[in-house]
CSV table of C-alpha atoms and ligand atoms in Angstrom, one decimal:
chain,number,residue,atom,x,y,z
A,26,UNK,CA,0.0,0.0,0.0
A,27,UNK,CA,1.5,3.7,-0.7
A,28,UNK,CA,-0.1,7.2,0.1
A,29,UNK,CA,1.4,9.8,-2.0
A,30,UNK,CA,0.7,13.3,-2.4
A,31,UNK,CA,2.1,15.7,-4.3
A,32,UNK,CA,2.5,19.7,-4.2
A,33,UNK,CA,3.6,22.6,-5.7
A,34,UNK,CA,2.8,25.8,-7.4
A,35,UNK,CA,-0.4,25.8,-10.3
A,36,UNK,CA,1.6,25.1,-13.2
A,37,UNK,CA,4.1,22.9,-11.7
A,38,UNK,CA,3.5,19.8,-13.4
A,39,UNK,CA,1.1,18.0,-10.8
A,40,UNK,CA,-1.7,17.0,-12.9
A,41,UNK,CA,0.4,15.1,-15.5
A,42,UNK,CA,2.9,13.7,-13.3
A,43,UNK,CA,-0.2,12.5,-11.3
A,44,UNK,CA,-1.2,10.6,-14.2
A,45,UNK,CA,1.9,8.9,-15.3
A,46,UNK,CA,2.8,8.0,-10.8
A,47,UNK,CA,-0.9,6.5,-10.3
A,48,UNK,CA,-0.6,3.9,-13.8
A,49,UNK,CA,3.4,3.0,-12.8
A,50,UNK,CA,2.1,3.0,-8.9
A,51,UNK,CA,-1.2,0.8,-10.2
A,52,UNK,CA,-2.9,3.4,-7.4
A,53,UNK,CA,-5.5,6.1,-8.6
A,54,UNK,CA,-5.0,9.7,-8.7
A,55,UNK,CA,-7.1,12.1,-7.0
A,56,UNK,CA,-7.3,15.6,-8.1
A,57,UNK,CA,-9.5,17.9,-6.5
A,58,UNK,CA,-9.5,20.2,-9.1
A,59,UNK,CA,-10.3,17.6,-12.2
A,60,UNK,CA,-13.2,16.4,-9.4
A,61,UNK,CA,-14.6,20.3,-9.1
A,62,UNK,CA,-14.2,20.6,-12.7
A,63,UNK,CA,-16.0,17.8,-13.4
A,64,UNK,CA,-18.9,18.9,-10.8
A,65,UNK,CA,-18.4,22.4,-12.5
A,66,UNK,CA,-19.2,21.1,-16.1
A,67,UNK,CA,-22.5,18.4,-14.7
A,68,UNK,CA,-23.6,21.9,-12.8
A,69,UNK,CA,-24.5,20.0,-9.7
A,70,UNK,CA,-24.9,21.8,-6.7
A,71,UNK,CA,-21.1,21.2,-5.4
A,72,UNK,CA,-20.0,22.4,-9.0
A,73,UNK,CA,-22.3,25.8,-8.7
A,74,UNK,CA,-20.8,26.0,-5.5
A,75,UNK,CA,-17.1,25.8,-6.5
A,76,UNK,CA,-17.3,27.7,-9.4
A,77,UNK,CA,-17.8,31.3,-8.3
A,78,UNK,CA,-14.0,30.3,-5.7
A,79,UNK,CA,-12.8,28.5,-9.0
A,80,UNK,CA,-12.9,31.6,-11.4
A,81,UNK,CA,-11.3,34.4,-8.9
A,82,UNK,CA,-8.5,31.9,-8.3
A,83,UNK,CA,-9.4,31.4,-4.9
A,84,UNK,CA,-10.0,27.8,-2.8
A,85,UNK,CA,-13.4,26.5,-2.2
A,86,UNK,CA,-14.3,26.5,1.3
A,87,UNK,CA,-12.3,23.8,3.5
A,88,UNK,CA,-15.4,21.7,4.4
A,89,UNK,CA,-16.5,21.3,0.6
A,90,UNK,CA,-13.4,19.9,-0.1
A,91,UNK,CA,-12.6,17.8,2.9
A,92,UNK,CA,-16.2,16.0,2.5
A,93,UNK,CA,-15.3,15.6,-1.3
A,94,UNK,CA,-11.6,13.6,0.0
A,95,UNK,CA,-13.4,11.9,2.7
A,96,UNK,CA,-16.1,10.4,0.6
A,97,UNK,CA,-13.8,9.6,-2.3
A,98,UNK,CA,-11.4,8.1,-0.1
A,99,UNK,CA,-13.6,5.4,0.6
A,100,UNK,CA,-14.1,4.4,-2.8
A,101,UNK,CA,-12.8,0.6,-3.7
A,102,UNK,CA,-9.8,1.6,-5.8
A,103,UNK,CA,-8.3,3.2,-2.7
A,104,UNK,CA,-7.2,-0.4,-1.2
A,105,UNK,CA,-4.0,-0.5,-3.0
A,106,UNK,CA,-3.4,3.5,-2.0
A,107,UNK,CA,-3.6,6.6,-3.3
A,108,UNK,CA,-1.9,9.7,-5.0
A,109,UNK,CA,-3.5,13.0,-4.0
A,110,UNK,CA,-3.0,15.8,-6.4
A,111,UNK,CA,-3.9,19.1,-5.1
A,112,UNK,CA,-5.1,17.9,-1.5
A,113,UNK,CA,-4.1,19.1,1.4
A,114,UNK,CA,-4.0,23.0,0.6
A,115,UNK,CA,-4.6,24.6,3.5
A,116,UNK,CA,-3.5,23.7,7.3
A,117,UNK,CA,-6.9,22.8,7.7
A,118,UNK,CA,-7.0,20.4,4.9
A,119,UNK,CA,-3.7,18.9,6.6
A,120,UNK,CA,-5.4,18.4,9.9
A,121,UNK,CA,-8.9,16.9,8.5
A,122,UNK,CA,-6.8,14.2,5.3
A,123,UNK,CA,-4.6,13.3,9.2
A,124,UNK,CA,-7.8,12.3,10.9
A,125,UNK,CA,-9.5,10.6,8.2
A,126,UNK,CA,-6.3,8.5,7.6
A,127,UNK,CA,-5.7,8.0,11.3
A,128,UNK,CA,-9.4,6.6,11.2
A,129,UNK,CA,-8.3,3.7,9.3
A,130,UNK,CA,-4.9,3.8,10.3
A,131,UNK,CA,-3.0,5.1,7.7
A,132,UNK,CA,-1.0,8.4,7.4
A,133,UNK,CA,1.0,9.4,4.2
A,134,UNK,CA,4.2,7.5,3.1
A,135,UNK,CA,5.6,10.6,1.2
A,136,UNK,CA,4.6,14.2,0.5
A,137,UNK,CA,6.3,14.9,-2.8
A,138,UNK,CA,7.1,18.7,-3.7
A,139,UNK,CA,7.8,19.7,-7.7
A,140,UNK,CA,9.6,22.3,-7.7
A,141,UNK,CA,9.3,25.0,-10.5
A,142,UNK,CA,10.0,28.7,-10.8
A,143,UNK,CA,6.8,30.7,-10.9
A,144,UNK,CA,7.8,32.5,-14.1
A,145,UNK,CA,8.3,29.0,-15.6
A,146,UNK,CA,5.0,27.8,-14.3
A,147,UNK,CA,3.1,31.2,-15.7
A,148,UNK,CA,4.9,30.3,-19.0
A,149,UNK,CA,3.7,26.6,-18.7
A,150,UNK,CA,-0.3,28.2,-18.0
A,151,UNK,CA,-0.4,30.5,-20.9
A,152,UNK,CA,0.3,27.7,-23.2
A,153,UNK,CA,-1.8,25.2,-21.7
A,154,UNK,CA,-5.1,28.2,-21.7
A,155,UNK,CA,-4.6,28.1,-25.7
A,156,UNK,CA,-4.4,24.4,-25.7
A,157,UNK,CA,-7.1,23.9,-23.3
A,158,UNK,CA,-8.5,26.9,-22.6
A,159,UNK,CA,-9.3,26.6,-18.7
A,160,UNK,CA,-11.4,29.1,-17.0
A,161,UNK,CA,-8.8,30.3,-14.4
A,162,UNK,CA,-5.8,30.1,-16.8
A,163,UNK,CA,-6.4,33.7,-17.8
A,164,UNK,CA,-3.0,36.0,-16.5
A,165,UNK,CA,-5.2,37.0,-13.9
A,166,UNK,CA,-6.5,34.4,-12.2
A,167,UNK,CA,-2.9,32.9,-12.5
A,168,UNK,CA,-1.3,35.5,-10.8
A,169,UNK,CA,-4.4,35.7,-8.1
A,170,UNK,CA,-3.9,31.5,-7.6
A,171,UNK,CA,0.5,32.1,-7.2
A,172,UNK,CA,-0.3,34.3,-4.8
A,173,UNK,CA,-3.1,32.0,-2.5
A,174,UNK,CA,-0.2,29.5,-3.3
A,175,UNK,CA,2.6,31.4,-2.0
A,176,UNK,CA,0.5,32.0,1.5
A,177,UNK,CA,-1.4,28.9,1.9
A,178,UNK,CA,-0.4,25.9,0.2
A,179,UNK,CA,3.4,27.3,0.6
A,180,UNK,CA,3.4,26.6,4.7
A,181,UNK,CA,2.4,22.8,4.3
A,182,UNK,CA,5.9,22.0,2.9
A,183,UNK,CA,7.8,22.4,6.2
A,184,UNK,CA,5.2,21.1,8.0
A,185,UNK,CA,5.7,17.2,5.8
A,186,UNK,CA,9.5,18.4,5.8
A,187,UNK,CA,9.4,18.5,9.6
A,188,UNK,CA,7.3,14.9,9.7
A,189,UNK,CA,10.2,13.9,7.3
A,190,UNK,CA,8.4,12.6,4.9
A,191,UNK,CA,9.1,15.4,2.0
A,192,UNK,CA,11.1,14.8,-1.3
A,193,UNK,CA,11.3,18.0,-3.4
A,194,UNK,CA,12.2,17.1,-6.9
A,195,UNK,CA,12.9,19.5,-9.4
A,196,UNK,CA,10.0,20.0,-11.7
A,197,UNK,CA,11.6,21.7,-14.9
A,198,UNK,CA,12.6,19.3,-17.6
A,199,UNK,CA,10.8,16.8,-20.5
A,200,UNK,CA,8.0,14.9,-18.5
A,201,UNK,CA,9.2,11.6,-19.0
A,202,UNK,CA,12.8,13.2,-17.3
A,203,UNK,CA,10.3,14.4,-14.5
A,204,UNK,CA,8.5,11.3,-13.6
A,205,UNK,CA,12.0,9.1,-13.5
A,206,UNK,CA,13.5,11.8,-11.1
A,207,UNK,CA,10.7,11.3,-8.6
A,208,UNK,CA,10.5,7.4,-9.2
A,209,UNK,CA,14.0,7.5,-8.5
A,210,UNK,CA,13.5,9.4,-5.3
A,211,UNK,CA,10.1,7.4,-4.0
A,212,UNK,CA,12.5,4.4,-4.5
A,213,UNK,CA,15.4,5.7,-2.2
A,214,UNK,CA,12.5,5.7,0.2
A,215,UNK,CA,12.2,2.4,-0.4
A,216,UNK,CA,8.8,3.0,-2.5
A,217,UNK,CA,8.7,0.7,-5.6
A,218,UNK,CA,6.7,0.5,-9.0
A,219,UNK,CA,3.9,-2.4,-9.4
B,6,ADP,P1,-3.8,24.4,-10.0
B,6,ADP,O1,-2.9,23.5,-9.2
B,6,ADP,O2,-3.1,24.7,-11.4
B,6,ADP,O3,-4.3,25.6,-9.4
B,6,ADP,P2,-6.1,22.6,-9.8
B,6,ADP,O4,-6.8,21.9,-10.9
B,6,ADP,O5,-5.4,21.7,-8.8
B,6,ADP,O6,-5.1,23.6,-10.5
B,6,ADP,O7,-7.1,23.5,-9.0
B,6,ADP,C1,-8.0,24.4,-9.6
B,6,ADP,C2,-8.9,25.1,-8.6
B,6,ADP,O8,-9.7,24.2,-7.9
B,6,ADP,C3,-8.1,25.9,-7.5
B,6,ADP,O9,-7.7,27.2,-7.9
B,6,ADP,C4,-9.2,25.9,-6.4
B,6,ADP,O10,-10.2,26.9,-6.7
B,6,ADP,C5,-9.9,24.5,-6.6
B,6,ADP,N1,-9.2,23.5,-5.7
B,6,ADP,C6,-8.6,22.4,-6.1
B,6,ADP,N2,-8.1,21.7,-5.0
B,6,ADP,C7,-8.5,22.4,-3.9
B,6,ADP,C8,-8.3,22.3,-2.5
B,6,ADP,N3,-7.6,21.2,-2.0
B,6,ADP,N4,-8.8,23.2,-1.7
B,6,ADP,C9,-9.5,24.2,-2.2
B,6,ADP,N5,-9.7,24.5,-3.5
B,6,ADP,C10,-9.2,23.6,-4.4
């Protein structure tokens, strides 16, 4: 079994790594953001909800998002583990994803951290709103989401750093380059590949 999570700035590479950790990890990957998105696009009532935080860049409310984890959590595919993308965000969130794990448990194996220059990652954005063309990817709402980044989500890296359970890997390169790094450093932690 092997709890991941993974954090860094918007841009930073989290979503696709996510992807590519959860198939060679045979785990599923859990973005709250896809989730919202996909609650944002159905318009049900969470979706309407996190829509008007979504757009200015800002996080839905703490309880929203901790039910969404908690429920999803319990879902089947979870046995083998998980790889949260985008979950905890807050010191809230931190405290609520430690008690629903300690329920069970569990706690997280490793917390990794991509690491990746916020002019990089507002590079990375611009391209991916013409390819895509996300709602918050506008300069904006970019620069609004750094900034909740920077005094939010920032803090929680000393706190898994301090638990020692933090590997920051450097998040600039081809993908493929990025994924082996942080294979290579989940398996000096002794965390293999299915
Ligand atoms: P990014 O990391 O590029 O900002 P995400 O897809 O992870 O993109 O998140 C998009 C938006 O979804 C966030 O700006 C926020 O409004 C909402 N969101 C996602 N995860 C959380 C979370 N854990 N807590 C609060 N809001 C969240």
């Amino acid at each position: 079994m092997v709890r991941l999570l993974l954090v860094g700035p918007p841009g930073a590479g989290k979503g696709t790594q996510a992807v590519r950790l959860a198939e060679t990890f045979g785990i599923p990957a859990i973005s709250t953001g896809d989730i919202f998105r996909a609650n944002v696009r159905d318009e049900t009532p969470l979706g309407i909800e996190a829509k008007s935080y979504m757009d200015r860049g800002a996080y839905v409310p703490n309880e929203l998002t901790n039910a969404l984890v908690a429920d999803r959590l319990t879902h089947a595919d979870c046995v083998p583990g998980f790889l949260l993308d985008g979950y905890p965000r807050t010191l809230d969130q931190v405290d609520a994803l430690d008690e629903m794990l300690a329920a069970s448990n569990q706690a997280l194996d490793v917390v990794v951290e991509l690491v990746a220059d916020p002019e990089v990652v507002i590079e990375r954005i611009r391209l991916r709103a013409l390819e895509q063309g996300r709602a918050d990817d506008t300069d904006d709402v970019v620069r609004a989401r750094l900034e909740v980044y920077t005094a939010e989500t920032a803090p929680l890296i000393d706190i898994y750093a301090r638990r020692g359970i933090l590997v920051s890997v450097d998040g600039i390169g081809e993908v493929a380059e990025v994924t082996d790094r942080i294979v290579s450093a989940l398996a000096e932690r002794g965390i293999g590949g299915v």
